Coordinates of C-alpha atoms in Angstrom, one line a residue:
Chain A
M1 CA 92.7 149.0 43.1
S2 CA 91.6 146.9 40.3
N3 CA 88.8 144.3 40.6
L4 CA 91.4 141.5 40.2
N5 CA 93.5 142.9 43.1
R6 CA 90.4 143.2 45.3
L7 CA 89.5 139.6 44.5
L8 CA 93.0 138.4 45.3
L9 CA 93.0 140.4 48.6
G10 CA 89.6 138.9 49.5
L11 CA 90.9 135.4 48.8
V12 CA 94.0 135.9 51.0
V13 CA 91.8 137.3 53.9
C14 CA 89.5 134.3 53.6
L15 CA 92.4 131.8 53.5
L16 CA 93.9 133.5 56.6
C17 CA 90.6 133.3 58.4
V18 CA 90.1 129.6 57.6
T19 CA 93.6 128.7 58.6
G20 CA 93.2 130.6 61.9
I21 CA 90.0 128.8 62.7
T22 CA 91.4 125.4 61.8
E23 CA 94.5 125.9 63.9
S24 CA 92.6 127.1 66.9
G25 CA 90.3 124.1 66.6
L26 CA 93.2 121.7 66.4
A27 CA 94.8 123.5 69.3
N28 CA 91.7 123.0 71.4
E29 CA 91.4 119.3 70.4
Q30 CA 95.1 118.7 71.3
K31 CA 94.9 120.4 74.7
E32 CA 95.6 117.8 77.4
K33 CA 93.6 117.9 80.6
Q34 CA 96.0 117.8 83.5
G35 CA 95.4 117.0 87.1
Q36 CA 97.1 116.5 90.4
L37 CA 96.5 114.1 93.3
E38 CA 98.1 114.9 96.6
I39 CA 98.2 112.8 99.7
V40 CA 98.7 115.1 102.6
G41 CA 99.4 114.7 106.3
V42 CA 100.9 111.2 106.2
P43 CA 103.8 110.5 108.5
A44 CA 107.0 109.5 106.7
Q45 CA 106.9 105.9 107.7
A46 CA 103.2 105.3 107.2
V47 CA 101.8 103.7 104.0
A48 CA 99.9 106.2 102.0
G49 CA 98.8 104.0 99.2
T50 CA 99.6 101.4 96.6
Y51 CA 100.0 101.4 92.8
Y52 CA 99.5 98.2 90.8
T53 CA 102.0 98.5 87.9
K54 CA 100.3 95.9 85.6
T55 CA 96.7 97.1 86.0
D56 CA 97.5 100.8 86.6
V57 CA 95.2 100.9 89.6
F58 CA 96.0 103.4 92.3
Y59 CA 94.7 103.1 95.9
A60 CA 95.2 105.6 98.7
D61 CA 93.7 104.9 102.1
V62 CA 94.5 107.4 104.9
Q63 CA 91.3 107.0 106.9
D64 CA 93.2 105.7 109.9
I65 CA 95.7 108.6 109.9
E66 CA 94.5 111.6 111.8
G67 CA 94.4 114.8 109.8
A68 CA 95.5 113.0 106.6
F69 CA 93.5 113.4 103.3
V70 CA 93.7 113.0 99.6
R71 CA 93.0 116.0 97.3
I72 CA 92.5 115.7 93.6
T73 CA 92.5 118.7 91.4
Y74 CA 91.2 118.3 87.9
D75 CA 90.3 121.2 85.7
D76 CA 88.0 123.3 87.9
L77 CA 87.1 120.4 90.2
V78 CA 88.6 119.8 93.6
I79 CA 87.7 116.4 95.1
I80 CA 88.7 115.6 98.7
G81 CA 88.4 112.3 100.6
R82 CA 90.3 109.8 102.7
V83 CA 90.0 106.7 100.5
V84 CA 90.7 106.9 96.8
E85 CA 90.5 104.3 94.1
W86 CA 91.8 105.5 90.7
R87 CA 91.6 103.1 87.7
R88 CA 93.7 104.9 85.1
K89 CA 92.8 102.6 82.2
D90 CA 89.1 103.3 82.8
N91 CA 89.6 107.0 83.5
Y92 CA 87.6 106.3 86.7
L93 CA 88.0 107.8 90.1
K94 CA 86.2 106.8 93.3
V95 CA 86.5 108.9 96.5
T96 CA 85.0 107.7 99.8
V97 CA 85.2 108.6 103.6
D98 CA 84.7 112.3 104.2
A99 CA 84.2 112.8 100.5
S100 CA 83.6 116.3 99.2
L101 CA 83.8 118.2 95.9
E102 CA 84.1 121.8 95.1
Q103 CA 83.4 123.3 91.7
K104 CA 82.8 126.9 90.6
D105 CA 79.1 126.7 91.1
M106 CA 78.5 123.6 93.1
N107 CA 79.7 122.0 96.4
I108 CA 79.0 118.3 97.2
I109 CA 79.3 116.4 100.4
A110 CA 78.6 112.6 100.1
D111 CA 79.6 109.2 101.4
Q112 CA 80.9 108.3 97.9
I113 CA 81.8 110.4 94.9
E114 CA 82.7 108.7 91.5
Y115 CA 84.0 110.6 88.5
F116 CA 84.5 109.3 85.0
T117 CA 87.1 111.8 83.8
E118 CA 86.8 111.2 80.0
E119 CA 83.0 111.4 80.0
E120 CA 83.0 114.1 82.6
R121 CA 80.3 112.2 84.4
L122 CA 80.0 112.6 88.2
L123 CA 78.0 110.3 90.5
A124 CA 77.5 110.9 94.2
E125 CA 75.5 109.0 96.8
G126 CA 75.0 108.5 100.6
N127 CA 74.2 111.4 102.9
L128 CA 74.3 113.6 99.9
Q129 CA 74.2 117.4 100.2
V130 CA 74.7 119.6 97.2
T131 CA 74.9 123.4 97.6
T132 CA 74.5 125.7 94.6
E133 CA 74.0 129.4 94.4
D134 CA 70.3 129.1 94.5
A135 CA 69.6 126.0 96.6
T136 CA 70.7 123.2 98.9
V137 CA 69.7 119.8 97.6
Y138 CA 69.5 116.6 99.6
A139 CA 68.9 113.3 97.9
D140 CA 69.9 109.6 97.9
R141 CA 72.0 110.0 94.8
M142 CA 72.9 112.3 92.0
V143 CA 74.3 112.2 88.4
H144 CA 76.1 115.3 87.0
L145 CA 76.9 115.5 83.3
E146 CA 79.5 118.2 82.9
K147 CA 79.3 118.5 79.1
E148 CA 75.5 118.8 79.2
E149 CA 75.6 121.0 82.3
K150 CA 72.8 118.9 83.8
T151 CA 72.4 117.4 87.2
D152 CA 69.8 114.8 88.2
F153 CA 68.9 114.1 91.8
F154 CA 67.1 110.8 92.6
A155 CA 65.1 109.4 95.6
N156 CA 64.1 111.3 98.7
V157 CA 65.0 114.7 97.1
A158 CA 64.6 117.8 99.3
V159 CA 65.4 121.2 97.8
H160 CA 65.9 124.0 100.3
I161 CA 65.4 127.4 98.7
T162 CA 65.4 130.9 100.2
D163 CA 61.7 130.9 101.2
G164 CA 60.7 127.2 101.2
K165 CA 61.4 123.5 100.8
L166 CA 60.4 121.3 97.9
F167 CA 60.2 117.5 98.1
G168 CA 60.1 114.9 95.3
D169 CA 61.7 111.9 93.8
H170 CA 63.5 113.3 90.7
F171 CA 64.9 116.8 90.5
V172 CA 66.9 118.3 87.7
I173 CA 69.2 121.3 87.5
Y174 CA 70.0 122.7 84.0
S175 CA 73.0 124.9 84.8
A176 CA 73.4 126.5 81.4
E177 CA 69.8 127.7 81.4
D178 CA 69.8 128.5 85.1
R179 CA 66.7 126.3 85.4
M180 CA 65.5 123.8 87.9
E181 CA 62.5 121.4 87.6
F182 CA 60.9 118.4 89.3
I183 CA 60.1 115.4 87.2
G184 CA 56.9 113.8 88.4
S185 CA 55.0 114.9 91.5
F186 CA 56.4 117.0 94.2
R187 CA 55.4 118.8 97.4
G188 CA 56.2 122.3 98.5
E189 CA 56.4 124.0 101.8
F190 CA 56.8 127.8 101.7
D191 CA 57.4 130.4 104.4
R192 CA 55.0 133.2 104.7
Chain B
M1 CA 162.4 63.5 148.1
R2 CA 165.6 64.5 146.3
L3 CA 165.4 66.6 143.2
T4 CA 167.4 64.7 140.7
K5 CA 168.3 66.3 137.3
K6 CA 165.9 64.0 135.6
R7 CA 163.0 65.1 137.8
V8 CA 163.7 68.8 137.3
I9 CA 163.6 68.3 133.5
I10 CA 160.3 66.5 133.8
L11 CA 158.9 69.2 136.0
L12 CA 160.0 71.9 133.7
M13 CA 158.5 70.1 130.7
A14 CA 155.2 69.7 132.5
I15 CA 155.2 73.5 133.3
L16 CA 156.0 74.3 129.7
V17 CA 153.1 72.1 128.4
L18 CA 150.7 73.7 130.9
L19 CA 151.8 77.2 129.7
L20 CA 151.4 76.1 126.1
I21 CA 147.9 74.9 126.8
W22 CA 147.0 78.1 128.6
F23 CA 148.4 80.2 125.9
C24 CA 146.4 78.4 123.2
N25 CA 143.1 78.6 125.1
F26 CA 143.1 81.7 127.1
R27 CA 145.3 84.2 125.3
P28 CA 143.7 87.7 124.9
K29 CA 141.6 88.1 121.8
T30 CA 143.1 90.6 119.4
E31 CA 140.4 90.6 116.7
S32 CA 138.5 93.7 118.0
Q33 CA 141.7 95.7 117.6
S34 CA 142.0 95.0 113.9
P35 CA 139.9 96.9 111.4
K36 CA 136.4 95.3 111.0
Q37 CA 135.9 93.6 107.7
E38 CA 132.6 94.4 106.0
A39 CA 130.5 91.4 105.1
G40 CA 129.6 90.6 101.5
V41 CA 130.9 91.7 98.2
S42 CA 130.9 95.1 96.5
F43 CA 130.4 95.8 92.8
S44 CA 130.5 98.9 90.8
N45 CA 128.5 99.9 87.6
V46 CA 125.9 97.3 88.1
Y47 CA 123.2 96.3 85.6
L48 CA 120.6 93.9 86.9
V49 CA 117.8 92.4 84.9
G50 CA 114.7 90.6 86.0
N51 CA 113.2 88.0 83.6
E52 CA 109.9 86.1 83.6
S53 CA 109.7 83.1 81.2
G54 CA 112.7 84.5 79.4
V55 CA 111.1 87.9 78.9
K56 CA 112.7 90.9 80.5
Q57 CA 110.4 92.5 83.1
W58 CA 112.7 95.1 84.6
E59 CA 116.2 96.4 84.6
L60 CA 118.2 98.3 87.2
V61 CA 121.3 100.4 86.9
S62 CA 123.4 101.4 89.9
K63 CA 126.9 102.8 90.2
S64 CA 127.5 100.6 93.3
L65 CA 126.1 97.5 94.8
K66 CA 127.1 96.0 98.1
Q67 CA 126.0 92.5 99.0
D68 CA 125.1 91.6 102.6
G69 CA 123.6 88.1 102.5
D70 CA 120.3 88.2 100.7
K71 CA 120.3 92.0 100.7
F72 CA 121.9 94.3 98.2
H73 CA 122.6 97.9 99.0
L74 CA 122.3 100.2 96.1
D75 CA 123.7 103.5 97.3
D76 CA 124.0 105.3 94.0
L77 CA 121.0 104.1 92.1
E78 CA 120.7 105.5 88.6
Y79 CA 117.3 104.1 87.5
L80 CA 114.9 101.2 87.6
L81 CA 112.9 100.5 84.5
L82 CA 109.8 98.4 84.4
L83 CA 108.8 96.9 81.1
E84 CA 105.5 95.7 79.7
N85 CA 105.5 93.6 76.5
S86 CA 109.3 94.3 76.3
K87 CA 108.5 98.1 76.1
P88 CA 109.5 100.6 78.8
K89 CA 106.5 101.4 81.0
Y90 CA 107.7 103.0 84.2
F91 CA 111.0 104.8 84.8
V92 CA 111.8 105.0 88.5
E93 CA 114.5 107.2 90.0
A94 CA 115.7 107.4 93.6
Q95 CA 118.9 108.2 95.5
K96 CA 119.3 104.9 97.1
G97 CA 117.8 101.4 97.3
L98 CA 117.9 98.1 99.1
W99 CA 117.1 95.0 97.2
D100 CA 115.9 92.0 99.3
R101 CA 116.3 89.1 97.0
K102 CA 114.7 86.6 99.3
A103 CA 111.6 88.7 99.9
Q104 CA 111.6 90.0 96.3
V105 CA 111.2 93.5 97.6
L106 CA 113.1 96.6 96.4
T107 CA 113.0 99.5 98.9
L108 CA 113.7 102.9 97.4
D109 CA 114.4 106.0 99.5
N110 CA 115.0 109.8 99.1
D111 CA 113.1 111.7 96.4
V112 CA 111.6 108.7 94.6
V113 CA 110.0 109.5 91.2
V114 CA 107.9 107.1 89.1
D115 CA 107.4 108.5 85.6
D116 CA 105.7 106.9 82.6
H117 CA 106.8 109.7 80.2
K118 CA 103.2 110.0 79.1
G119 CA 102.0 112.4 81.7
F120 CA 102.0 110.3 84.8
R121 CA 104.5 111.2 87.5
L122 CA 104.5 110.1 91.2
L123 CA 106.7 111.7 93.7
T124 CA 107.2 110.2 97.2
N125 CA 109.9 109.9 99.8
S126 CA 109.9 106.2 100.2
L127 CA 108.6 103.4 97.9
L128 CA 108.6 99.6 98.2
W129 CA 108.3 97.6 95.1
Y130 CA 107.0 94.0 95.6
T131 CA 108.1 92.5 92.4
E132 CA 106.0 89.3 92.5
E133 CA 102.8 91.2 93.2
D134 CA 103.7 94.0 90.7
V135 CA 102.8 96.6 93.3
F136 CA 104.3 99.8 94.7
Y137 CA 103.7 100.8 98.3
F138 CA 104.5 104.4 98.9
H139 CA 105.0 106.1 102.3
G140 CA 104.4 109.6 103.6
D141 CA 103.1 112.6 101.7
T142 CA 102.9 111.8 98.0
I143 CA 102.1 113.8 94.9
V144 CA 100.9 112.5 91.5
T145 CA 100.5 114.6 88.4
F146 CA 98.7 113.2 85.4
E147 CA 97.3 113.9 82.0
E148 CA 94.0 112.4 81.0
G149 CA 94.1 109.4 78.7
G150 CA 97.8 108.6 79.4
V151 CA 97.1 104.8 79.5
A152 CA 93.6 104.5 78.3
N153 CA 94.2 104.4 74.6
E154 CA 97.1 102.0 74.5

């Protein structure tokens, strides 16, 4: 094979690689995130919710219907509750009354769970209990940033680990690095 | 008293008048035996439009419409289209509907679907549209599927 042929072959391979990378990048960018909201256990004649057609605000309230609940599935998130407010224009979701969230590595129980779908920012507060693979965390409120894989817990934080309990005011979990840390002072109680 | 010819005629006439009065007032009613007429007016291939300040807000197409006072029965509803700024926003399908003109409420039943053709789709069994409040009330188990950003960037 002459040098010219080798050069041409090399150019073609490079072009194919570049094209492939660009197309895959575009495909990822264009991928739409899909979700589903189900209102379950509501008798046929009972009002399950409302939808305001001008403002695109969706409400579901099934707290007075025994056994009824709302389940939202979004990517790898499953959020369950009995009262849901969904402001579509703001990409904002608020779930209250028996609210819980399940994710691949984290389960949340709280009085209120808010999720900003575009930013992938999650807020939870009130009787908060978060269970991860390594610990169970109690706090007044939490902020989870999905893109940064970081979760902050604020106020009255109690972390229950296998052989002890840790108490402080600001606790952070860095999921990607598999690391946890307290910001500021904290107190520990360990089992012998 | 002797029955003269004149008296007999007067007596017969009186009896005849009494019979006539009885017949007019107390004759058996025959209406229930005839086929019952349905109230109101029926139309086929109906196209209804709702305007606000001269701007079209919605349109409704139905193969049949039966009027019953202030209520309109839409037994073969094709679609309801809600518009915003004269552009289609929500396409609503159902098997049948009832339009209460006085209350300004449209009740839709049987496999109701609200679709914005941008990724939002609501499925329910029964839906009430309060036109003046621009709000849907949905009943029973309901499913919504959606794609992120369907309305946010408009």
